[in-house]
Structures are given as C-alpha cells and as structure tokens.
CSV table of C-alpha atoms and ligand atoms in Angstrom, one decimal:
chain,number,residue,atom,x,y,z
A,15,PHE,CA,94.9,112.3,117.8
A,16,GLU,CA,98.5,113.3,119.7
A,17,GLY,CA,101.3,111.6,119.3
A,18,TYR,CA,101.1,111.8,115.5
A,19,ASP,CA,103.7,113.1,113.7
A,20,LEU,CA,102.1,113.0,110.4
A,21,VAL,CA,98.1,112.8,109.5
A,22,VAL,CA,97.7,111.4,106.0
A,23,VAL,CA,94.1,111.5,104.4
A,24,GLY,CA,92.8,109.0,101.8
A,25,SER,CA,94.6,105.7,101.7
A,26,GLY,CA,94.8,105.3,97.8
A,27,LEU,CA,98.5,105.2,96.5
A,28,PHE,CA,99.6,108.5,96.6
A,29,GLY,CA,98.9,108.2,101.0
A,30,LEU,CA,99.8,104.8,101.2
A,31,THR,CA,103.4,106.0,99.7
A,32,ILE,CA,103.6,108.9,101.5
A,33,ALA,CA,102.8,107.1,104.8
A,34,GLU,CA,105.1,104.3,104.2
A,35,ARG,CA,108.0,106.0,103.4
A,36,THR,CA,107.3,108.7,106.4
A,37,ALA,CA,107.2,105.6,108.7
A,38,THR,CA,110.0,103.7,107.6
A,39,GLU,CA,112.4,105.9,106.3
A,40,LEU,CA,111.8,108.7,109.1
A,41,ASP,CA,110.9,106.3,111.9
A,42,LYS,CA,107.4,108.6,112.5
A,43,ARG,CA,104.1,107.9,113.3
A,44,VAL,CA,101.5,108.5,110.7
A,45,LEU,CA,98.0,108.3,111.3
A,46,VAL,CA,95.7,107.9,108.1
A,47,LEU,CA,92.3,108.7,107.8
A,48,GLU,CA,90.3,107.1,105.0
A,49,ARG,CA,86.8,107.6,104.6
A,50,ARG,CA,85.6,104.2,102.9
A,51,ASP,CA,85.5,100.6,104.6
A,52,HIS,CA,88.6,99.8,102.7
A,53,HIS,CA,92.1,101.0,102.2
A,54,GLY,CA,93.5,101.5,98.5
A,55,GLY,CA,91.7,104.1,97.3
A,56,ASN,CA,90.6,103.2,93.8
A,57,ALA,CA,92.8,100.5,93.4
A,58,TYR,CA,91.3,98.2,95.6
A,59,SER,CA,90.0,94.9,94.2
A,60,GLU,CA,88.2,91.8,95.8
A,61,VAL,CA,87.1,88.4,95.4
A,62,ASP,CA,83.6,88.1,93.3
A,63,PRO,CA,81.8,85.8,96.0
A,64,ASP,CA,79.4,84.1,93.3
A,65,THR,CA,82.7,83.1,91.1
A,66,GLY,CA,86.1,83.7,93.1
A,67,ILE,CA,87.3,85.8,90.3
A,68,GLU,CA,89.2,88.9,91.5
A,69,VAL,CA,87.1,91.7,90.4
A,70,HIS,CA,88.6,95.8,90.7
A,71,ARG,CA,85.8,97.4,92.2
A,72,TYR,CA,86.4,100.9,91.0
A,73,GLY,CA,87.2,99.6,87.1
A,74,PRO,CA,89.9,97.5,85.6
A,75,HIS,CA,93.5,98.4,86.9
A,76,ILE,CA,96.8,97.3,85.1
A,77,PHE,CA,100.1,98.4,86.4
A,78,HIS,CA,102.5,100.0,83.9
A,79,THR,CA,105.5,102.0,84.2
A,80,SER,CA,108.9,102.6,82.6
A,81,ASN,CA,110.3,104.4,85.4
A,82,GLU,CA,113.1,102.0,87.0
A,83,ARG,CA,112.4,103.7,90.5
A,84,ILE,CA,108.9,103.4,90.2
A,85,TRP,CA,108.8,99.5,89.8
A,86,ALA,CA,111.8,98.7,92.5
A,87,TYR,CA,109.5,100.6,94.5
A,88,VAL,CA,106.1,98.5,94.1
A,89,ASN,CA,108.1,95.5,93.9
A,90,ARG,CA,108.9,95.8,97.5
A,91,PHE,CA,105.5,95.0,98.1
A,92,THR,CA,104.8,92.6,95.4
A,93,ALA,CA,105.6,90.6,92.7
A,94,PHE,CA,103.9,91.2,89.4
A,95,THR,CA,102.3,88.5,86.6
A,96,GLY,CA,103.5,89.0,83.2
A,97,TYR,CA,100.5,90.0,82.1
A,98,ARG,CA,100.2,92.3,78.9
A,99,HIS,CA,96.7,94.1,78.6
A,100,LYS,CA,95.4,94.1,75.3
A,101,ALA,CA,92.1,95.8,74.3
A,102,PHE,CA,89.4,95.4,71.4
A,103,THR,CA,86.6,97.2,70.4
A,104,LEU,CA,82.9,95.9,68.6
A,105,TYR,CA,81.8,97.8,65.9
A,106,GLN,CA,79.0,96.6,63.6
A,107,GLY,CA,79.3,93.0,64.6
A,108,GLN,CA,82.9,93.0,64.1
A,109,VAL,CA,86.2,93.2,66.7
A,110,TYR,CA,89.0,95.3,65.8
A,111,PRO,CA,92.0,95.4,68.1
A,112,LEU,CA,93.1,99.0,69.8
A,113,PRO,CA,94.7,100.7,69.8
A,114,VAL,CA,94.5,101.3,66.1
A,115,ASN,CA,97.2,99.6,64.5
A,116,LEU,CA,97.8,97.9,60.9
A,117,ALA,CA,95.9,95.3,61.7
A,118,THR,CA,93.1,97.5,62.7
A,119,ILE,CA,93.6,98.9,59.7
A,120,CYS,CA,93.8,96.1,57.4
A,121,GLN,CA,90.5,94.1,58.8
A,122,PHE,CA,88.4,97.7,58.2
A,123,PHE,CA,89.6,98.3,54.6
A,124,GLY,CA,89.2,94.7,54.3
A,125,ARG,CA,92.7,94.1,52.2
A,126,TYR,CA,96.5,93.9,53.7
A,127,LEU,CA,98.3,97.1,53.3
A,128,THR,CA,102.2,97.7,54.2
A,129,PRO,CA,102.8,100.3,56.5
A,130,ASP,CA,104.0,102.6,54.3
A,131,GLU,CA,100.4,102.4,51.7
A,132,ALA,CA,98.5,102.3,55.7
A,133,ARG,CA,100.3,105.1,56.2
A,134,ALA,CA,99.6,106.9,52.6
A,135,LEU,CA,95.8,106.3,53.6
A,136,ILE,CA,95.4,107.7,56.4
A,137,ALA,CA,97.0,110.7,56.1
A,138,GLU,CA,95.4,110.7,52.5
A,139,GLN,CA,91.8,110.9,54.2
A,140,ALA,CA,92.8,112.9,57.4
A,141,ALA,CA,94.3,115.5,54.2
A,142,GLU,CA,90.0,116.7,54.7
A,143,ILE,CA,90.8,118.9,57.9
A,144,GLY,CA,93.9,120.5,55.9
A,145,GLN,CA,95.5,123.1,58.5
A,146,LEU,CA,93.8,122.7,61.9
A,147,PRO,CA,92.4,125.9,64.2
A,148,PRO,CA,93.9,126.8,67.0
A,149,ASP,CA,91.4,125.1,69.3
A,150,PRO,CA,90.6,122.2,67.2
A,151,SER,CA,87.3,120.0,68.1
A,152,HIS,CA,87.3,116.7,69.3
A,153,GLU,CA,86.1,115.7,66.0
A,154,GLU,CA,88.6,118.1,63.6
A,155,LYS,CA,91.6,116.6,65.8
A,156,GLY,CA,90.7,113.1,65.5
A,157,ILE,CA,90.0,113.3,61.8
A,158,SER,CA,93.0,115.0,61.8
A,159,LEU,CA,94.9,112.2,63.5
A,160,VAL,CA,93.4,108.8,62.1
A,161,GLY,CA,91.0,110.2,59.2
A,162,ARG,CA,87.0,110.3,58.9
A,163,PRO,CA,86.1,106.5,58.3
A,164,LEU,CA,88.1,105.4,61.0
A,165,TYR,CA,87.4,108.3,63.5
A,166,ASP,CA,83.7,107.7,62.6
A,167,ALA,CA,83.7,103.8,63.3
A,168,PHE,CA,85.7,103.6,66.6
A,169,PHE,CA,85.7,107.0,68.3
A,170,ARG,CA,82.8,109.1,67.3
A,171,GLY,CA,80.5,107.5,69.0
A,172,TYR,CA,82.3,106.0,72.1
A,173,THR,CA,83.4,109.8,72.5
A,174,ALA,CA,79.8,110.8,72.6
A,175,LYS,CA,78.8,108.2,75.6
A,176,GLN,CA,81.9,108.6,77.5
A,177,TRP,CA,81.4,112.4,77.4
A,178,GLN,CA,77.5,112.9,77.3
A,179,THR,CA,78.6,115.8,74.6
A,180,ASP,CA,78.5,115.5,70.5
A,181,PRO,CA,82.5,115.3,69.8
A,182,LYS,CA,81.7,118.7,67.9
A,183,GLU,CA,81.5,120.2,71.0
A,184,LEU,CA,84.4,119.2,73.1
A,185,PRO,CA,87.6,120.5,72.9
A,186,GLY,CA,90.6,118.4,70.6
A,187,SER,CA,92.9,118.3,73.7
A,188,VAL,CA,90.3,115.7,75.4
A,189,ILE,CA,92.2,113.9,72.8
A,190,ALA,CA,95.6,114.9,72.9
A,191,ARG,CA,96.7,112.0,71.2
A,192,LEU,CA,95.2,109.3,69.6
A,193,PRO,CA,97.7,106.7,69.0
A,194,VAL,CA,98.0,104.9,65.6
A,195,ARG,CA,100.6,102.6,65.1
A,196,PHE,CA,101.5,101.3,61.4
A,197,ASP,CA,102.9,97.8,62.7
A,198,PHE,CA,101.2,94.8,64.0
A,199,ASN,CA,101.9,95.5,68.0
A,200,ASN,CA,98.8,95.5,69.5
A,201,ARG,CA,99.7,95.9,73.2
A,202,TYR,CA,97.5,98.4,74.7
A,203,PHE,CA,100.8,100.0,76.8
A,204,ASN,CA,104.1,101.0,75.7
A,205,ASP,CA,105.9,100.8,78.9
A,206,THR,CA,108.9,99.2,79.9
A,207,TYR,CA,107.2,97.2,82.7
A,208,GLU,CA,103.9,96.0,82.8
A,209,GLY,CA,101.8,93.6,84.8
A,210,LEU,CA,99.4,92.4,87.8
A,211,PRO,CA,100.1,92.2,91.4
A,212,VAL,CA,100.6,88.3,91.6
A,213,ASP,CA,98.4,88.1,94.7
A,214,GLY,CA,95.9,91.0,94.2
A,215,TYR,CA,96.2,94.4,94.7
A,216,THR,CA,94.8,94.1,98.3
A,217,ALA,CA,97.6,92.2,99.3
A,218,TRP,CA,99.8,94.8,97.4
A,219,LEU,CA,98.3,97.6,99.1
A,220,SER,CA,98.1,95.9,103.1
A,221,ARG,CA,102.0,95.2,103.2
A,222,MET,CA,102.2,99.1,102.6
A,223,ALA,CA,100.1,100.1,105.3
A,224,ALA,CA,101.6,97.1,107.6
A,225,ASP,CA,104.2,98.8,109.3
A,226,PRO,CA,103.9,99.1,113.2
A,227,ARG,CA,104.4,102.8,113.2
A,228,ILE,CA,101.0,103.5,110.5
A,229,ASP,CA,97.3,103.4,112.2
A,230,LEU,CA,95.2,103.0,109.4
A,231,ARG,CA,91.7,104.6,110.5
A,232,LEU,CA,88.6,103.7,107.7
A,233,ASN,CA,85.4,104.8,108.0
A,234,THR,CA,86.9,107.9,109.0
A,235,ASP,CA,86.0,111.3,107.5
A,236,PHE,CA,89.0,113.9,107.9
A,237,PHE,CA,86.1,116.6,107.6
A,238,GLU,CA,84.2,115.5,110.9
A,239,LEU,CA,87.5,115.3,113.0
A,240,ALA,CA,89.6,118.1,111.3
A,241,ASP,CA,89.0,119.9,114.5
A,242,ALA,CA,90.8,117.3,117.0
A,243,ILE,CA,94.0,116.9,114.9
A,244,PRO,CA,96.5,119.4,117.4
A,245,ASP,CA,97.1,122.7,115.2
A,246,GLY,CA,99.9,122.9,113.3
A,247,THR,CA,100.4,118.8,112.9
A,248,PRO,CA,101.5,118.5,109.1
A,249,VAL,CA,98.6,116.9,106.9
A,250,VAL,CA,99.1,115.0,103.4
A,251,TYR,CA,95.2,115.9,102.1
A,252,THR,CA,94.3,113.2,99.1
A,253,GLY,CA,90.7,113.9,98.6
A,254,PRO,CA,89.2,116.7,96.4
A,255,LEU,CA,90.7,119.6,96.4
A,256,ASP,CA,87.4,121.3,96.1
A,257,ARG,CA,85.3,120.3,99.2
A,258,TYR,CA,88.8,121.2,101.3
A,259,PHE,CA,87.8,124.6,100.9
A,260,ARG,CA,84.3,124.1,101.0
A,261,TYR,CA,83.6,124.4,97.3
A,262,ARG,CA,84.3,128.3,97.9
A,263,GLY,CA,86.1,128.7,94.2
A,264,GLY,CA,83.2,126.6,92.7
A,265,ARG,CA,82.6,123.2,91.8
A,266,LEU,CA,85.1,120.9,89.8
A,267,GLY,CA,83.8,118.4,87.0
A,268,TRP,CA,84.1,115.3,86.9
A,269,ARG,CA,82.7,112.4,85.3
A,270,THR,CA,81.9,108.9,87.1
A,271,LEU,CA,81.0,105.3,85.9
A,272,ASP,CA,78.4,103.6,86.6
A,273,PHE,CA,79.0,99.8,87.2
A,274,GLU,CA,77.0,96.4,86.2
A,275,ARG,CA,78.0,93.2,87.4
A,276,GLU,CA,76.5,90.0,85.6
A,277,VAL,CA,77.5,86.4,86.1
A,278,ALA,CA,78.0,84.6,83.2
A,279,PRO,CA,77.2,80.8,83.6
A,280,VAL,CA,80.2,80.0,81.0
A,281,ARG,CA,84.0,79.9,81.4
A,282,ASP,CA,85.0,82.7,79.5
A,283,TYR,CA,82.2,84.9,78.0
A,284,GLN,CA,84.0,87.6,75.5
A,285,GLY,CA,87.9,86.0,75.0
A,286,THR,CA,89.1,89.0,76.3
A,287,THR,CA,89.7,91.3,79.5
A,288,THR,CA,88.1,94.1,77.5
A,289,ILE,CA,85.7,94.8,74.9
A,290,ASN,CA,85.1,98.6,73.9
A,291,TYR,CA,81.2,98.8,71.8
A,292,ALA,CA,82.1,101.8,69.7
A,293,GLU,CA,78.5,102.6,68.5
A,294,GLU,CA,76.7,105.3,70.6
A,295,SER,CA,73.5,102.7,70.0
A,296,VAL,CA,75.0,100.9,72.9
A,297,PRO,CA,74.5,102.8,76.0
A,298,PHE,CA,78.0,101.2,78.0
A,299,THR,CA,81.3,102.0,76.7
A,300,ARG,CA,83.1,98.9,77.7
A,301,ASN,CA,82.5,95.0,79.1
A,302,VAL,CA,85.1,93.5,81.2
A,303,GLU,CA,85.7,90.3,81.6
A,304,TYR,CA,88.1,89.7,84.8
A,305,ARG,CA,89.2,86.1,84.9
A,306,HIS,CA,91.3,87.4,81.6
A,307,MET,CA,93.3,89.1,83.7
A,308,HIS,CA,94.8,86.0,85.5
A,309,PRO,CA,95.3,82.9,82.9
A,310,GLU,CA,97.8,82.0,85.6
A,311,ARG,CA,95.2,81.4,88.2
A,312,SER,CA,92.7,78.0,88.5
A,313,TYR,CA,89.5,79.9,88.7
A,314,ARG,CA,86.4,77.5,88.5
A,315,SER,CA,84.9,77.0,84.8
A,316,ASP,CA,81.3,77.1,85.0
A,317,ARG,CA,80.8,80.8,85.7
A,318,THR,CA,82.4,83.9,84.8
A,319,VAL,CA,82.2,87.5,85.9
A,320,LEU,CA,81.4,90.4,84.3
A,321,VAL,CA,81.3,94.4,84.2
A,322,ARG,CA,79.9,97.0,82.1
A,323,GLU,CA,80.7,100.3,82.5
A,324,TYR,CA,78.8,103.5,81.9
A,325,SER,CA,79.7,106.8,82.0
A,326,ARG,CA,78.0,110.1,83.1
A,327,SER,CA,78.7,113.7,84.7
A,328,ALA,CA,78.8,113.2,88.4
A,329,GLY,CA,77.0,114.9,90.9
A,330,ASP,CA,77.7,115.6,94.5
A,331,GLN,CA,76.9,112.1,95.7
A,332,ASP,CA,78.7,109.9,93.0
A,333,GLU,CA,82.8,109.4,92.8
A,334,PRO,CA,84.7,111.2,90.7
A,335,TYR,CA,86.7,109.1,88.2
A,336,TYR,CA,88.3,111.4,85.0
A,337,PRO,CA,88.3,115.3,85.9
A,338,ILE,CA,86.2,116.8,83.1
A,339,ASN,CA,88.7,120.3,82.6
A,340,THR,CA,86.4,122.5,81.0
A,341,ALA,CA,87.7,126.5,80.9
A,342,GLY,CA,85.4,126.9,84.2
A,343,ASP,CA,87.5,124.2,85.8
A,344,ARG,CA,90.5,125.6,85.0
A,345,ASP,CA,89.6,128.9,86.4
A,346,ALA,CA,88.2,127.6,89.6
A,347,LEU,CA,91.6,125.4,89.7
A,348,ARG,CA,93.8,128.6,89.5
A,349,THR,CA,92.2,129.7,92.4
A,350,TYR,CA,92.2,126.5,94.5
A,351,ARG,CA,96.3,126.4,93.6
A,352,MET,CA,96.2,129.9,95.3
A,353,LEU,CA,94.4,129.0,98.3
A,354,ALA,CA,96.1,125.5,98.0
A,355,ARG,CA,99.6,127.1,98.8
A,356,GLN,CA,98.4,129.4,101.4
A,357,GLU,CA,97.2,126.4,103.4
A,358,THR,CA,100.8,124.7,103.3
A,359,ALA,CA,102.5,128.2,104.3
A,360,GLU,CA,100.2,128.8,107.1
A,361,ARG,CA,99.1,125.1,108.3
A,362,ASN,CA,101.1,122.7,107.1
A,363,VAL,CA,98.6,121.2,104.6
A,364,LEU,CA,100.1,119.7,101.4
A,365,PHE,CA,98.0,118.7,99.0
A,366,GLY,CA,98.6,115.2,96.5
A,367,GLY,CA,96.9,112.5,94.4
A,368,ARG,CA,94.5,112.4,91.6
A,369,LEU,CA,91.5,114.5,93.7
A,370,GLY,CA,93.8,116.7,95.3
A,371,THR,CA,95.1,118.3,92.3
A,372,TYR,CA,92.5,117.3,90.0
A,373,GLN,CA,94.4,115.6,87.5
A,374,TYR,CA,93.9,111.8,85.8
A,375,LEU,CA,97.1,110.2,87.2
A,376,ASP,CA,97.9,107.0,86.5
A,377,MET,CA,99.2,105.0,89.5
A,378,HIS,CA,102.8,104.8,88.9
A,379,MET,CA,102.4,108.6,88.5
A,380,ALA,CA,100.3,109.0,91.9
A,381,ILE,CA,103.5,106.9,93.2
A,382,GLY,CA,105.8,108.8,91.6
A,383,SER,CA,104.4,112.1,92.5
A,384,ALA,CA,104.6,110.8,96.4
A,385,LEU,CA,107.6,109.7,96.6
A,386,ALA,CA,108.9,113.4,94.8
A,387,MET,CA,106.7,115.3,97.5
A,388,PHE,CA,108.5,112.8,100.3
A,389,GLU,CA,111.7,113.8,99.2
A,390,ASN,CA,111.2,117.4,98.2
A,391,ARG,CA,108.7,118.8,101.4
A,392,ILE,CA,108.7,115.6,103.5
A,393,VAL,CA,112.2,114.8,104.5
A,394,PRO,CA,113.5,118.3,105.0
A,395,TYR,CA,110.9,119.3,107.0
A,396,PHE,CA,111.6,116.1,109.5
A,397,ARG,CA,115.4,116.2,108.8
A,398,ASP,CA,116.5,120.0,108.7
A,399,ARG,CA,113.3,121.7,110.0
A,400,ARG,CA,112.5,123.4,106.6
A,401,PRO,CA,109.1,124.8,106.5
A,402,LEU,CA,106.5,122.7,104.0
A,403,GLY,CA,105.5,125.5,102.2
B,14,FDA,P1,92.5,107.5,95.0
B,14,FDA,O1,91.5,108.0,94.7
B,14,FDA,O2,93.0,106.1,94.6
B,14,FDA,O3,93.0,107.9,97.0
B,14,FDA,C1,91.9,108.7,97.4
B,14,FDA,C2,91.3,108.0,99.0
B,14,FDA,O4,91.0,109.4,99.5
B,14,FDA,C3,90.2,107.1,98.4
B,14,FDA,O5,90.7,106.2,99.3
B,14,FDA,C4,89.3,108.1,99.2
B,14,FDA,O6,88.2,107.7,100.1
B,14,FDA,C5,89.9,109.2,100.6
B,14,FDA,N1,89.3,110.3,100.7
B,14,FDA,C6,88.6,111.4,100.3
B,14,FDA,N2,88.4,112.3,100.8
B,14,FDA,C7,88.4,111.8,101.7
B,14,FDA,C8,88.3,112.5,103.1
B,14,FDA,N3,87.4,113.6,103.5
B,14,FDA,N4,88.8,111.9,104.2
B,14,FDA,C9,89.5,110.6,104.3
B,14,FDA,N5,89.4,110.0,103.5
B,14,FDA,C10,88.9,110.7,102.3
B,14,FDA,N6,95.9,103.5,86.8
B,14,FDA,C11,96.9,103.0,85.8
B,14,FDA,O7,98.3,102.8,86.4
B,14,FDA,N7,96.4,102.0,85.6
B,14,FDA,C12,95.3,101.3,85.2
B,14,FDA,O8,94.6,100.3,84.7
B,14,FDA,C13,94.2,102.6,85.4
B,14,FDA,N8,92.7,102.0,85.5
B,14,FDA,C14,91.7,102.9,86.3
B,14,FDA,C15,90.6,102.8,85.7
B,14,FDA,C16,89.2,103.6,86.1
B,14,FDA,C17,88.1,103.0,85.9
B,14,FDA,C18,89.8,105.1,87.0
B,14,FDA,C19,89.1,105.8,87.9
B,14,FDA,C20,91.2,105.0,87.4
B,14,FDA,C21,92.3,104.3,86.8
B,14,FDA,N9,93.8,104.1,86.5
B,14,FDA,C22,94.8,103.3,86.5
B,14,FDA,C23,94.0,105.4,87.8
B,14,FDA,C24,94.2,104.7,89.8
B,14,FDA,O9,93.1,104.9,90.2
B,14,FDA,C25,94.9,106.3,90.5
B,14,FDA,O10,96.1,106.3,90.1
B,14,FDA,C26,95.1,105.9,91.5
B,14,FDA,O11,93.4,105.7,92.5
B,14,FDA,C27,95.4,107.5,92.8
B,14,FDA,O12,95.4,106.8,93.7
B,14,FDA,P2,94.9,108.1,94.7
B,14,FDA,O13,96.0,108.1,96.2
B,14,FDA,O14,95.7,109.5,94.2
B,14,FDA,O15,93.4,108.8,94.6
C-alpha cells in the first residue's frame, strides 16, 4: 500500500465523497477499502433478476435535500427524476396517507374538517397528557402531538414492532417530531429537491469512484490489513466506531432489518411504493414495491417485486441500520469520541459517516458532512501541512 496519499475505509456516500474530492481537487492518490463485494454502502441498488426492476438492497433510498451546494455536487454525477415520495399506512383494512395530514384526519374521523377544526380536535385529544414530564415516554410524547386515537391507530403498534419494546418503555426522544399537517399536503419529504438517480444508484456511485487516482478494493476488510498501511498515512474511517477500538468502551446498540423478497405475478401489487402496516399483529413494518419508484421506465408488466421489512435489534453478525441510542449507548459514545480525538491527533485517523459517528444520517447529510471534513480538515492538511487533529 505504498504510494497512496490517503486511505478511505468504506465506499458509502461519505467515503466516496472524500475520495472523489481528494483525488480530483487535490490531485492525490486515494485507496478505498470496502469490505463488501460492491461499492456504494447502503445506497447500493441492483437489477432484480426475475423482474428487471431496480431494487435497493438495503431498503428504499430517496434522495432529498434543501441544500444548494449538496444538490449541485450530486448533480455532477447523476441527473435525478422528478419522483416525489408518498407513503401510506394500512390500519384495520383502510389505507391512510402519511405523514398525518388533513386527509388522514378527515378519513380517520369519517367527515370533512377544516384545518382549524382539525387542529382544535387534535388539541382536545392531546390535552389528556397535560404538562409533559421532563423525560416523557414515547407514548406520552406521541399522544401530546397527535392525540390518543391517531397515536393508538398509526404509531403504537408500528413503534412496538420497530423497537420490539412497549412504547411506554421507550423514550420520547425517539419521536422528537411527529409531523402533523393541517392541510392536504401528503408529500413525505419537505425538501426543495427530491428525486431518484435517472440511471440508478450504482451508475451514480460508480461515477463518483471513476477518477483514475482512486483505487477501489472490494472484499477487503481494513482490519485484516491495517498493519500494511504505512505509518502516518492519513485514514478516513467510515466503519463502526466501536469496532475500530475493539469494543473497549462496550458495544453500541443498533437496530437491523430483515428483508423478505417476493415476486408477484401482477403488474401492480399495491398501487404505490411503500405501505406501512400499523398493526402489531402483522409482523413486518412495511412493504416496498420498487417499480413505483420509476414510473418513467418500461418495466415488464406481468410481474412485480416486493420487499417486506422486519425490524429487530442487531446481533454481532447483522448489518447495523439505525442507532438505538440508549443511555448506555450515549455513555459509550462519549468514551469513543474521546478515543477518536486521540487517534486523530496521534495517528492521523479521521472518523466519519453514519457508522463512524454513530448517527442516523440521510444521504444528503452524509455527503454534506464529508464535504465539510474535506474542506476543514483534508484541504488544510495537504495544502498548508496543518495537522488533521
Ligand atoms: P454506509 O453504511 O453507506 O457506508 C459505509 C461502508 O463502510 C459500507 O459499505 C461498509 O461495508 C464499509 N465498511 C465498514 N467497515 C469496514 C471495514 N472494516 N473495512 C472496509 N469497509 C468497511 N437516506 C436518504 O437520504 N433517503 C432515504 O430514503 C434513505 N433510506 C434509508 C433506508 C434505510 C433502511 C436505511 C438504513 C438508511 C436509509 N438512508 C436514506 C440513509 C443512507 O443509507 C445513509 O445516508 C448512507 O448510507 C450513509 O453513507 P455512509 O457512507 O455514512 O455509510
């Protein structure tokens, strides 16, 4: 591994952004190590062999941002379709639009309500909670936001399935904000820009890694060859933070997802991309029908592919998806942040991305934080010989 100016561990959007910027802006040679057999991290997608439909291997990914710089940056590598995500939830045989909006409220209560009437009704139903305690439970916080009837229908069972914990036992911070709209806007995201890469995620991610100054090695675990990297070579590490330090501060908790794929012999199985299943008696949380992400494509019409998601706490061998963030996790994270600062100062290792910082990051956030690391740490290091730490 001689001759590289920078080593990037992980080829997700964070790692690829760092690699692309460092190679093209600073004319440096970058080695990207990726444990999996493909690049792109969790944004990776592939063509389903039975239907020809593009499926996102690690769950549905829709790009959205309101940040002009991030939007301009990603548009260098791909154009985006005009896809606007809408989601629905199934409860007692009825389908309702999400996030909760005026249409959801009117349908649920069986009559038309003006925005003011709906607001007054929800406020009245939320009033049972009164003054929220300093550390409200998920249930208390949820009811204070949407009232008990909507909370019980759409959030209680769904949350219990997601976390495998009674929502009374979960912290309110899990739903810092349950969006409730008192108009008929049923778009899932509020951002200025939204869409899907016109020719798929893999084409986008491949263009980010295309510069000849970037060497991408797949099926390569950093920990198996860390000793072969010359001392002092700067490293940007985007793998799990606790793994880097051999779990010496304890294991950080994650939720994982199990995906169950089904090919159905119909053109259109559910009429939309995602339907949540609100009831606890249905074991999966949602069903995703990928053909609806690309109505502009001419997919075959005799079959469709569906992916059902089941949520559970991650074991050692599982893919980590969502940080759990218990009080114990937060204590461990403090220890790891301190160790990470030391590692940056002593060994030129920077930590980034969702795994390397133990945070849920949307794609635009992963890209935005990588651009910030590039400008604030990597450019000064190479141009002005400033230390990374
Ligand atoms: P990411 O996890 O993608 O990449 C890290 C890479 O490091 C992986 O490829 C891993 O294999 C590699 N690695 C780890 N350890 C290693 C080692 N020791 N050696 C070598 N390689 C190693 N966002 C959004 O904007 N819109 C959306 O709709 C969604 N939807 C969505 C659904 C689901 C189910 C999840 C879990 C997440 C989303 N996201 C999302 C978030 C999105 O997935 C996230 O923003 C990016 O994956 C973050 O990119 P990173 O590079 O940080 O991590």
